[in-house]
Coordinates of C-alpha atoms in Angstrom, one line a residue:
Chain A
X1 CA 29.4 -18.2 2.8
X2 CA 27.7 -20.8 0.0
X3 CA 26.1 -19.1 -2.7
X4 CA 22.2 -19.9 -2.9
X5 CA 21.2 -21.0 -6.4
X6 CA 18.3 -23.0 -6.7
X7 CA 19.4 -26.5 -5.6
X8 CA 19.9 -24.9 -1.8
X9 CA 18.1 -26.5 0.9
X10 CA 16.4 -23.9 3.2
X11 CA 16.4 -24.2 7.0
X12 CA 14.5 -21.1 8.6
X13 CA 14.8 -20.2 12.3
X14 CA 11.8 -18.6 14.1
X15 CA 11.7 -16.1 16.5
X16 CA 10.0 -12.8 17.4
X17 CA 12.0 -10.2 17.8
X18 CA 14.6 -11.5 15.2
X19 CA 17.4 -9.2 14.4
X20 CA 19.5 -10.4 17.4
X21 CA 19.8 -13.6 16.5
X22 CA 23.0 -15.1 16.6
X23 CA 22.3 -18.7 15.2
X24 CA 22.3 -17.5 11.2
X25 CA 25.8 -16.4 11.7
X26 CA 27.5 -19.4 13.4
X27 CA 26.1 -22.0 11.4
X28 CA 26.1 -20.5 7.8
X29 CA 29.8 -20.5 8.1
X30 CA 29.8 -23.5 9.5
X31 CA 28.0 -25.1 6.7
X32 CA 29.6 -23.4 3.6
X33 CA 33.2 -24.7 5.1
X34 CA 31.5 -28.0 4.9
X35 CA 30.7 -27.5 1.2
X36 CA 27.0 -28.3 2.3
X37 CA 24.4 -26.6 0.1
X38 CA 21.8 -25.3 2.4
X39 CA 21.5 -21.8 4.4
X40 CA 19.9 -20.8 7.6
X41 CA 17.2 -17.8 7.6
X42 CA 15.7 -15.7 9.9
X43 CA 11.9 -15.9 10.0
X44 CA 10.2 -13.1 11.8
X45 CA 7.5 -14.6 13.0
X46 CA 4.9 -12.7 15.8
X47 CA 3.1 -14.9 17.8
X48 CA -0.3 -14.4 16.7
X49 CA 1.5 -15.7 13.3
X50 CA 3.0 -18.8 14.5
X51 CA 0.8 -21.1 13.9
X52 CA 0.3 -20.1 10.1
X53 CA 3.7 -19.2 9.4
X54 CA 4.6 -22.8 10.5
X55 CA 2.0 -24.5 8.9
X56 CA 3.0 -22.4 5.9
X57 CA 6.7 -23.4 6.0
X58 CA 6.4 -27.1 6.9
X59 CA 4.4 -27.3 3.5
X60 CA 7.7 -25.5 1.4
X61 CA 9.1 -28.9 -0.2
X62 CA 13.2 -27.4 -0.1
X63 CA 12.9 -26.6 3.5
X64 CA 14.3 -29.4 5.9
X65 CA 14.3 -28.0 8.9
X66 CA 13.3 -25.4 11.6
X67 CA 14.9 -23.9 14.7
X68 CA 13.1 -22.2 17.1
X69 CA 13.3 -19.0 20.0
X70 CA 11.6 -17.1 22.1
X71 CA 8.9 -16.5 22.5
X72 CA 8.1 -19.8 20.5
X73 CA 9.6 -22.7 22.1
X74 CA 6.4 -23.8 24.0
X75 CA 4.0 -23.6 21.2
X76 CA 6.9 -25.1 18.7
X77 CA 6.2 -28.5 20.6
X78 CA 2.2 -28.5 19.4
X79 CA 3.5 -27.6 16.0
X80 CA 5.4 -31.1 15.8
X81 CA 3.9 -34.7 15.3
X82 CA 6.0 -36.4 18.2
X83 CA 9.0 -34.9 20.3
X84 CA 11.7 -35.9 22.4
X85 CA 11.7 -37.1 26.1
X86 CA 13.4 -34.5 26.9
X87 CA 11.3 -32.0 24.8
X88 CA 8.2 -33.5 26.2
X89 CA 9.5 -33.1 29.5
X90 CA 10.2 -29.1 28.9
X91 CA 7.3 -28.5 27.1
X92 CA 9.4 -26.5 25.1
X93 CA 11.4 -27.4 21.8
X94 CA 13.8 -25.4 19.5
X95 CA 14.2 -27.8 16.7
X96 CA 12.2 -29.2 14.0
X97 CA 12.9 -32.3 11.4
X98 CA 11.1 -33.2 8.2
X99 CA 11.5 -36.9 8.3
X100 CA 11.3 -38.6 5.2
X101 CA 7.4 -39.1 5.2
X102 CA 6.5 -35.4 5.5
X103 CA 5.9 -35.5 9.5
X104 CA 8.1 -33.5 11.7
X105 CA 10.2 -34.1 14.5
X106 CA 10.6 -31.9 17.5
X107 CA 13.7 -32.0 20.2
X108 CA 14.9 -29.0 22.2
X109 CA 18.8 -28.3 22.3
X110 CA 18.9 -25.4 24.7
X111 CA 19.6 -27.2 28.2
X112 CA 22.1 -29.6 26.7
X113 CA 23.6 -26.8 25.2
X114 CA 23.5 -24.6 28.5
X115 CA 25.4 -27.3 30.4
X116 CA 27.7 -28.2 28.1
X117 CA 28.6 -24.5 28.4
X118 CA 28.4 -23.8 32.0
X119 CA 30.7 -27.3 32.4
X120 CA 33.0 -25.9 29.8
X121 CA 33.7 -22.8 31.7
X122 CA 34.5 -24.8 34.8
X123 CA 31.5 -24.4 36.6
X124 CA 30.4 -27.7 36.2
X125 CA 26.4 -28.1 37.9
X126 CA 26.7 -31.8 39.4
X127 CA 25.5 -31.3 43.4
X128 CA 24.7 -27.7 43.2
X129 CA 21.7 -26.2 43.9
X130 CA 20.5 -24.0 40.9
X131 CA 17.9 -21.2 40.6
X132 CA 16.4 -21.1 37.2
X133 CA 14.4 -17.8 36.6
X134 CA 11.9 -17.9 33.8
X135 CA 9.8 -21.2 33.5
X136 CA 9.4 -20.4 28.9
X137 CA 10.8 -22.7 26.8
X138 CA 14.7 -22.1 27.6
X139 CA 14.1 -21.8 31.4
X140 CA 11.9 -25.2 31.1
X141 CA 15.2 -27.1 29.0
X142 CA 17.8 -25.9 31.0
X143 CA 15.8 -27.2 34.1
X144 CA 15.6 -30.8 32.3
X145 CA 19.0 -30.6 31.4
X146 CA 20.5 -29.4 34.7
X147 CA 18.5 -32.1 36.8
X148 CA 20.0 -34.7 34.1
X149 CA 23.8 -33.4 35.0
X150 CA 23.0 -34.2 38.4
X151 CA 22.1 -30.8 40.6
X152 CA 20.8 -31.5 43.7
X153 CA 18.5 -29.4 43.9
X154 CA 16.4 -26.8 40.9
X155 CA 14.6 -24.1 42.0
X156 CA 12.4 -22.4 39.8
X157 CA 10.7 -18.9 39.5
X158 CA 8.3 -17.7 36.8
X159 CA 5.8 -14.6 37.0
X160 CA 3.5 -16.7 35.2
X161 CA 1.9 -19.3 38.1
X162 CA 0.2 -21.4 35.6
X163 CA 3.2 -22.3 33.9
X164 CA 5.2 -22.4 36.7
X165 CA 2.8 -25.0 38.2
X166 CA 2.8 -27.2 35.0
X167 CA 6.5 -27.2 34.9
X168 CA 7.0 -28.1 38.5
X169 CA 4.2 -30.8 38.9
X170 CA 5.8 -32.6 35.7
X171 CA 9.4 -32.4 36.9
X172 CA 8.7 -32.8 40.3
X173 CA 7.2 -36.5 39.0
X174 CA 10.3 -37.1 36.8
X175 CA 12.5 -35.8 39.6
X176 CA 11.5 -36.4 43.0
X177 CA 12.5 -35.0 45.9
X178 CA 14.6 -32.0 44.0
X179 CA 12.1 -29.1 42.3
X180 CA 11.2 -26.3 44.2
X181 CA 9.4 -23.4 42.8
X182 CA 7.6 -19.7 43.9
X183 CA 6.9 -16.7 41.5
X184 CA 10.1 -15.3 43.2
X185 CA 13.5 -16.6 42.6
X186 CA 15.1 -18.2 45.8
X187 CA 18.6 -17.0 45.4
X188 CA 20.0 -16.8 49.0
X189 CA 21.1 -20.8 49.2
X190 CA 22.1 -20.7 45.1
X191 CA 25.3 -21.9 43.8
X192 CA 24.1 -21.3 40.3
X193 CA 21.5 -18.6 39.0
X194 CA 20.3 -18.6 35.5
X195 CA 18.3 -15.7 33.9
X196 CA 16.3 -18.0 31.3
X197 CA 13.6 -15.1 30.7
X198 CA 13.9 -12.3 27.8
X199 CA 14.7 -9.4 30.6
X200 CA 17.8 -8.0 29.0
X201 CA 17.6 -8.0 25.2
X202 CA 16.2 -4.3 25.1
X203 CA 18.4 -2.2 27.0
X204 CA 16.1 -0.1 28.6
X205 CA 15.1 -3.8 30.2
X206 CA 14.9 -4.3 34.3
X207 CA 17.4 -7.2 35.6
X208 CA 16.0 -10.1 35.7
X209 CA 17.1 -10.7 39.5
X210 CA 18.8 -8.9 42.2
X211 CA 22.3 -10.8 42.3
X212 CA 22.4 -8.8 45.8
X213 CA 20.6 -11.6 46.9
X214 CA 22.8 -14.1 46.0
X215 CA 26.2 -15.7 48.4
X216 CA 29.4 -14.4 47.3
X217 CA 30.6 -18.0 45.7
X218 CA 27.8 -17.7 43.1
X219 CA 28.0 -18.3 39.4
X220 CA 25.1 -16.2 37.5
X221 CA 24.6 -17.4 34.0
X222 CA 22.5 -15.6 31.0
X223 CA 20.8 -16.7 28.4
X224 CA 20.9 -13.7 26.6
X225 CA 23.2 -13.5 23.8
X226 CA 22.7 -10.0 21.9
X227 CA 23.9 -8.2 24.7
X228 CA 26.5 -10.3 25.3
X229 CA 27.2 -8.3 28.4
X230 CA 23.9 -7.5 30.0
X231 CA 23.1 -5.7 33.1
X232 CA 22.7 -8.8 34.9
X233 CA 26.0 -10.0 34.1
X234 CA 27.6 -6.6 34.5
X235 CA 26.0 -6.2 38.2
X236 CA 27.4 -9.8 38.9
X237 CA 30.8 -8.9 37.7
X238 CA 30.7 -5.7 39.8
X239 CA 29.7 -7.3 43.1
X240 CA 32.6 -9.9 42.4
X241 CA 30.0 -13.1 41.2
X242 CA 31.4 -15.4 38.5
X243 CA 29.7 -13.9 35.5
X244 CA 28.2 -16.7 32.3
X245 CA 27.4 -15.4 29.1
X246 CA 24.8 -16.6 26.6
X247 CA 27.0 -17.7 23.9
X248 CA 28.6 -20.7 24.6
X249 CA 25.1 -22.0 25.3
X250 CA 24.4 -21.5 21.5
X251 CA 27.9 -22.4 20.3
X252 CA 27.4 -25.7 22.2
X253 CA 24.3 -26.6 20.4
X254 CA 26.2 -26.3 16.4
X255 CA 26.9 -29.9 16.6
X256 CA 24.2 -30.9 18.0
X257 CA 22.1 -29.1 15.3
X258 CA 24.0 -30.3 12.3
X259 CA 23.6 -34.3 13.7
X260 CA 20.0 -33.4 14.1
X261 CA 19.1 -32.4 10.8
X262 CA 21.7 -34.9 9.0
X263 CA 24.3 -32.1 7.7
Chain B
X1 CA 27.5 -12.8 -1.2
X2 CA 26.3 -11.5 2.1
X3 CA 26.9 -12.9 5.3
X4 CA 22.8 -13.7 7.0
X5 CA 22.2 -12.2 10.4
X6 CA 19.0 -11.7 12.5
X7 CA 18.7 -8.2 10.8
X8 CA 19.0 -9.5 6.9
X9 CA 15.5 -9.0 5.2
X10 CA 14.2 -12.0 3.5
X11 CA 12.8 -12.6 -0.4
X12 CA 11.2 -15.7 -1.2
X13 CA 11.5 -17.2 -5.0
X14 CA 8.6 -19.6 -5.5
X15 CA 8.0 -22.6 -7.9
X16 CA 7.8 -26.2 -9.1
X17 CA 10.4 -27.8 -9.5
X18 CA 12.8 -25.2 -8.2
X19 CA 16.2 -26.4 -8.3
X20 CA 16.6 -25.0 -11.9
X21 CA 16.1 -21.0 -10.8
X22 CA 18.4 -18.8 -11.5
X23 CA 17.8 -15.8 -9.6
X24 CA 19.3 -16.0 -6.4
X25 CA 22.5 -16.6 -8.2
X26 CA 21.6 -13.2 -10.4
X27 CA 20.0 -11.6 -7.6
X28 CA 22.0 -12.0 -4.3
X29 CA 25.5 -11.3 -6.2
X30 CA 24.0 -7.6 -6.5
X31 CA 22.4 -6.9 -3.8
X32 CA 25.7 -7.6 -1.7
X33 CA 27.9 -5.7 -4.1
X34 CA 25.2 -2.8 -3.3
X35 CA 26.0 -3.6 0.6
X36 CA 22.2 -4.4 1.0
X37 CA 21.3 -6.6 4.1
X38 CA 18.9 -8.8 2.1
X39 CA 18.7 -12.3 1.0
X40 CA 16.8 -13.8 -2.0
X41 CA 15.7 -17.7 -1.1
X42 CA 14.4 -20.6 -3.3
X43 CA 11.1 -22.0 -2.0
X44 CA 10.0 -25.0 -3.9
X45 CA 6.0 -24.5 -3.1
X46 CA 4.0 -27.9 -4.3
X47 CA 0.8 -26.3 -6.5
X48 CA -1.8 -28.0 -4.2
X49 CA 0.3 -26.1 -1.3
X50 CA 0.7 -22.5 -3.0
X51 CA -1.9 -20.9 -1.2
X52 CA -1.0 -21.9 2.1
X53 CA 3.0 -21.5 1.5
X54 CA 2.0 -17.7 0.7
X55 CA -0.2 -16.9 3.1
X56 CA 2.4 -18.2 5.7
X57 CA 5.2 -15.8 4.3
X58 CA 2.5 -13.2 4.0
X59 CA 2.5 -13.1 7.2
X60 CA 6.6 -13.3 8.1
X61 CA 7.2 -10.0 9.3
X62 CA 11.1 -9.3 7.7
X63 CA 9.9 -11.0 4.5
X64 CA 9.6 -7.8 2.0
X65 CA 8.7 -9.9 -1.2
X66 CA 8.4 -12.4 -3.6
X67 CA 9.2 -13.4 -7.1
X68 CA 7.3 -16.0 -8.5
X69 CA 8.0 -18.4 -11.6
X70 CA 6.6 -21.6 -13.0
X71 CA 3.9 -22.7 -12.5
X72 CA 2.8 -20.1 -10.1
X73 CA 2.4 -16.8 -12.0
X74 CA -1.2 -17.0 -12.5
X75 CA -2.1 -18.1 -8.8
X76 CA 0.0 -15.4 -7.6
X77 CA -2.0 -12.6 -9.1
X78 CA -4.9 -14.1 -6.3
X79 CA -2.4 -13.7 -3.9
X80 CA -2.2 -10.2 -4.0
X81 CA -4.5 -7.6 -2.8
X82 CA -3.9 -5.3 -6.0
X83 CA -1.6 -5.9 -9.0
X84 CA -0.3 -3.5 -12.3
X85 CA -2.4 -3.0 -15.2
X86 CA -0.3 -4.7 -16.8
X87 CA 0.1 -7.9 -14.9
X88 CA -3.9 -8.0 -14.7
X89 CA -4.2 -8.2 -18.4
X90 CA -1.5 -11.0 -18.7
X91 CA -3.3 -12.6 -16.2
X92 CA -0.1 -13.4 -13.9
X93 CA 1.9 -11.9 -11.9
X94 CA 5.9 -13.1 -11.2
X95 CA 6.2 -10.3 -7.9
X96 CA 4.8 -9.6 -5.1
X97 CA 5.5 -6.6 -2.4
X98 CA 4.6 -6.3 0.6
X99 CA 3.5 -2.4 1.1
X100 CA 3.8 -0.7 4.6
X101 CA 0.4 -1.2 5.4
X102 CA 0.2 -4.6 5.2
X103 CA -1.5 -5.3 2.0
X104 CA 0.6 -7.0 -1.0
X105 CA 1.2 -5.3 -4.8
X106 CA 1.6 -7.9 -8.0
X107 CA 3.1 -7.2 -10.9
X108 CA 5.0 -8.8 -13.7
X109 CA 8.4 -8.2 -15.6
X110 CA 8.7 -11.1 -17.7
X111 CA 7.1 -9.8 -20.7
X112 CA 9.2 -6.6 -19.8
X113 CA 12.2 -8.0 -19.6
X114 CA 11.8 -10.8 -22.5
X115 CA 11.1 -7.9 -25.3
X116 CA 14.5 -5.7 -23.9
X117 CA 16.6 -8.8 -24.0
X118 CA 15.0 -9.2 -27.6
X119 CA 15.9 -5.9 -28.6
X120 CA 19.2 -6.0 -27.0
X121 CA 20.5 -9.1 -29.2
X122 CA 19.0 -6.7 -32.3
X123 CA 15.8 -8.6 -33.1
X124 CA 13.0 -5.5 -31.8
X125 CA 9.9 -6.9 -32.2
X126 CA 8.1 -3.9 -33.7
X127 CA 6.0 -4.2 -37.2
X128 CA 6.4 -8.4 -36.7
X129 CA 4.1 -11.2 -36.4
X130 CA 4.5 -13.3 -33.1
X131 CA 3.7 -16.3 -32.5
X132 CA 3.9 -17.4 -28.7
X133 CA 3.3 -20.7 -27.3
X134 CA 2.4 -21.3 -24.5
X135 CA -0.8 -18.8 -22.9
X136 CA 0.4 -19.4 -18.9
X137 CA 2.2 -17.1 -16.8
X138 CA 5.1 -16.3 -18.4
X139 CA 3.5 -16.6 -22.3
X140 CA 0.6 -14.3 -21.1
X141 CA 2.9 -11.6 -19.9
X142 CA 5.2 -12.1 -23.2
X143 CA 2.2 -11.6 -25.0
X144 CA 1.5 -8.2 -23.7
X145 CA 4.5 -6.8 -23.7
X146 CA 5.0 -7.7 -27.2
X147 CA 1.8 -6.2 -28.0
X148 CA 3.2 -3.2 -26.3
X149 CA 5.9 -3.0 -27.9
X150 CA 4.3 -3.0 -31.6
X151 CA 4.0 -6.3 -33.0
X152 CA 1.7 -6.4 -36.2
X153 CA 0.4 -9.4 -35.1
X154 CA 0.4 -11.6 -32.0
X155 CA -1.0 -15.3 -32.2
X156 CA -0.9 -17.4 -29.1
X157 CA -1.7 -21.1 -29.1
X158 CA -2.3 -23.8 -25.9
X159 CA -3.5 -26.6 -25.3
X160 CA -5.5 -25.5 -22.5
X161 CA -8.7 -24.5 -24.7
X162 CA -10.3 -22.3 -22.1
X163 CA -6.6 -21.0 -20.5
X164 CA -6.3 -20.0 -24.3
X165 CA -9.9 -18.7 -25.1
X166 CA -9.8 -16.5 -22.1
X167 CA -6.2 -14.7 -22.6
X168 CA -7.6 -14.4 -26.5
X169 CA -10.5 -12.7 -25.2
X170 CA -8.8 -10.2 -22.8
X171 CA -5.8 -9.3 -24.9
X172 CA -8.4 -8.6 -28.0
X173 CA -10.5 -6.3 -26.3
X174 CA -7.4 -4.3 -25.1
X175 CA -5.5 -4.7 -28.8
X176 CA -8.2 -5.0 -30.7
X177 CA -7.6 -6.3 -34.9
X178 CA -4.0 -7.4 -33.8
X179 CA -4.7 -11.1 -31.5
X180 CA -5.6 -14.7 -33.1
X181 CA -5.5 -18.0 -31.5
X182 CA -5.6 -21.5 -32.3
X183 CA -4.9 -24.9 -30.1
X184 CA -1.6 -25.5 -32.8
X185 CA 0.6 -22.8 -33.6
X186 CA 0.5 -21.1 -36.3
X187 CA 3.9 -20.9 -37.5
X188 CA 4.4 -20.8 -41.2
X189 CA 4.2 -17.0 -40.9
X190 CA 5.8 -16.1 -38.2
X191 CA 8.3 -14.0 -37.8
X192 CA 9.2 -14.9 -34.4
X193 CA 8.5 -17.9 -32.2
X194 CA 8.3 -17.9 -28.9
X195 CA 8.7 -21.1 -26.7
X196 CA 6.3 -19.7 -23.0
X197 CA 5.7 -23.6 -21.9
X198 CA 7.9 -24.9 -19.5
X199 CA 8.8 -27.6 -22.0
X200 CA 12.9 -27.9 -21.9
X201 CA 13.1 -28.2 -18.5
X202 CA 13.4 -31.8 -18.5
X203 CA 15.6 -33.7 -20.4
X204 CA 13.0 -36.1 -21.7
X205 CA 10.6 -33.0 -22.8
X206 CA 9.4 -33.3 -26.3
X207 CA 10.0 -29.8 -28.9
X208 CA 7.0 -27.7 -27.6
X209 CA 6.7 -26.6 -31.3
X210 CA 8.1 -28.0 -34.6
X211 CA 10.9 -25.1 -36.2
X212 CA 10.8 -27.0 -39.5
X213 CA 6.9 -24.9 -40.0
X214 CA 9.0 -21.2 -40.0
X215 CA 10.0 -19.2 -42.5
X216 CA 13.8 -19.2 -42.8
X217 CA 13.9 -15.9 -41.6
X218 CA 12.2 -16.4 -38.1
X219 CA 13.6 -15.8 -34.8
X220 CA 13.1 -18.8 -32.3
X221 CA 13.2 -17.9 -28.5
X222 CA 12.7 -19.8 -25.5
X223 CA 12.3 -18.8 -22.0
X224 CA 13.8 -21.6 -20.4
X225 CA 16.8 -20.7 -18.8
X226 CA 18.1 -24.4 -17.2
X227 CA 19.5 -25.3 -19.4
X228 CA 20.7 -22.7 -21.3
X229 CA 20.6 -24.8 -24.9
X230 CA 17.5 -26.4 -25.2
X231 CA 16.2 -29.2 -27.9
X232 CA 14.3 -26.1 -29.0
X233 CA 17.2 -23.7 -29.9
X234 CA 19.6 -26.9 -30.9
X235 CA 16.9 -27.2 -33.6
X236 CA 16.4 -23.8 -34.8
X237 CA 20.1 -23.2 -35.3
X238 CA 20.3 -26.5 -37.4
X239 CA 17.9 -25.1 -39.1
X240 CA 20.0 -22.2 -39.9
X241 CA 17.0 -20.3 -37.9
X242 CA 18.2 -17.3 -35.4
X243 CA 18.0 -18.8 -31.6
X244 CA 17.1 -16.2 -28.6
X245 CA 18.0 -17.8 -25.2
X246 CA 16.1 -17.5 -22.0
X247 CA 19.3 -15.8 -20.3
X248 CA 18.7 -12.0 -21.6
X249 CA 14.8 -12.4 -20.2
X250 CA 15.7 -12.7 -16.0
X251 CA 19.0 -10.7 -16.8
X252 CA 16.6 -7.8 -18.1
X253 CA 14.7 -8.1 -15.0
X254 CA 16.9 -7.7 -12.2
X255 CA 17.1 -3.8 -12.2
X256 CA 13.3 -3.7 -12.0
X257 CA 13.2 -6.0 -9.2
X258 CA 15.2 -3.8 -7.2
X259 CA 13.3 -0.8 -8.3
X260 CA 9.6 -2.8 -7.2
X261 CA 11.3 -3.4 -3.9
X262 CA 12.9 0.1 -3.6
X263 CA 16.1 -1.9 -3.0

């Protein structure tokens, strides 16, 4: 990968835990083949943090650029001075720009991403109906992203019934006629279940669903990416379900990263 | 160099300008030769922003420590919860550790590290008269560890009459008989100069002292590193004066870096 000397443009990505992040290690490489002079660091930041730890960053002058993860998606949104439509929409982002005059720029990547993924593997969402587990800050972009590619109809699940609510009421305006939602998932009509909450990155983790539920033609897709084979997708592949990792959701997103920040 | 993951700890390098550091290029070269899963970074912190650029990686929990260089070194010591004898009497600190409870540790090696690379190109200080110019960061921990080291005399000079008046002050009650200061450097007996202002880092920057005032024996160093000839040196060695680069200074620091950070 590039050396860093001091001329290096700094991009830092957020998250909390941080070890299994994947992003670091695509793009880097990615970036030194290009002969561009700038690197991609993880920034372990706990939630109780955010807020400083950001504030603290946007003010380093070499640093262009922030990507975000869980658990920070939702509160990288505040952090920004305008976002997206589609961010908006989410409530969640996992990018942030320095524009020219010091203010930042937030958009969220994940759900085009997801799709772009998903489609590549053949299972292409367009008249589906999809369950998306987890209302955070993935959960809420993939929703956005697959109601954009057309599903006809999102169902959405979240422990959380505050932010389950919020999500629903705002895509339920955006999208008529085509958001469902209840704390538990609705898998028994589901072409498409996504696990879009954390279950799954510590192993001693509960699946986030029971693929039991689900009709023998399903495709069950992860988010998770460190597993890349997680319990969910390993139950799915045992009961004969088309099985989705988390990967090609981030792999998906390079591009769109780079032509974000102007690499 | 090392490939960055999620699990790579993080070391921030912070000053103004930045582009001209040298020590990730030093630094990271070893510590993936030693296999160590750690990353030094450039972070060009703005002096109105310092505080709030530190106390935002303070709190990044996989960020171990930070080096510090101009114009920061004083500030720094504030930054820290405790520092090193010997970075409280310079005034300045150019490292900061974050210990397992919590709390951060400053010290400095520059004045460390400028009298080995001294030694090491045969000009020990020991039984001379100093003169160092320059009573900020860098030129305050010079001082001491020249003091240290045995100098007859040490005579600091600034233009910053109270930055002066108050290193004067501290050094004299700690070395007392051996420390004089004046606004103008006192030169014609000197038996070493030392250039400690960041003049020479810019192409445009005026001599920060005038070589034709030494003795034709005197050594003439600098501690600017980018670049590696300044006006400074070009003059002494028309002079026929010996020239001391800023090189041997960081070079002599690296090892105790690693040893502060028990890398």
């Amino acid at each position: 990968m590039t050396e860093i000397g001091g001329a290096t443009r700094v991009y830092a990505l957020l998250g909390d835990p941080i070890a299994q992040v994947r992003a670091p290690g695509l793009l880097n490489p990615v970036l030194a083949r290009r002969g561009t002079d700038a690197v991609l660091v993880p920034v372990h930041a706990p939630p109780a943090d955010l807020t400083q730890v950001v504030r603290g960053l946007q003010r380093v002058a070499n640093l262009d650029g922030m990507l975000v993860t869980v658990p920070h998606k939702a509160a990288a949104l505040d952090l920004a001075d305008r976002a997206s439509d589609r961010a908006r929409l989410a409530g969640s982002a996992n990018a942030l720009r320095r524009e020219p005059d010091g203010t930042w720029t937030a958009d969220t990547f994940d759900g085009d991403g997801f799709v772009r993924g998903l489609a590549g593997a053949g299972h292409h969402p367009r008249g589906r109906r999809a369950c998306v587990v987890g209302a955070g800050g993935a959960g809420s972009a993939i929703a956005v992203a697959l109601l954009d590619a057309g599903v006809a109809h999102l169902h959405l699940s979240d422990t959380d019934p505050d932010r389950l609510e919020t999500l629903r009421r705002r895509l339920s305006a955006a999208y008529p006629g085509r958001v469902g939602a209840t704390a538990r998932p609705r898998l028994a009509d589901a072409d498409l279940a996504v696990n879009a909450t954390p279950l799954g990155l510590r192993p001693d983790d509960p699946p986030p669903f029971a693929v039991a539920e689900l009709p023998a033609h399903a495709v069950v897709a992860d988010i998770i990416m460190t597993p890349a084979e997680t319990l969910l997708l390993a139950q799915a592949r045992a009961r004969g379900l088309r099985a989705h990792p988390g990967e090609p959701m981030l792999a998906h997103q390079i591009d769109a990263y780079l032509d974000f920040f102007g690499l």
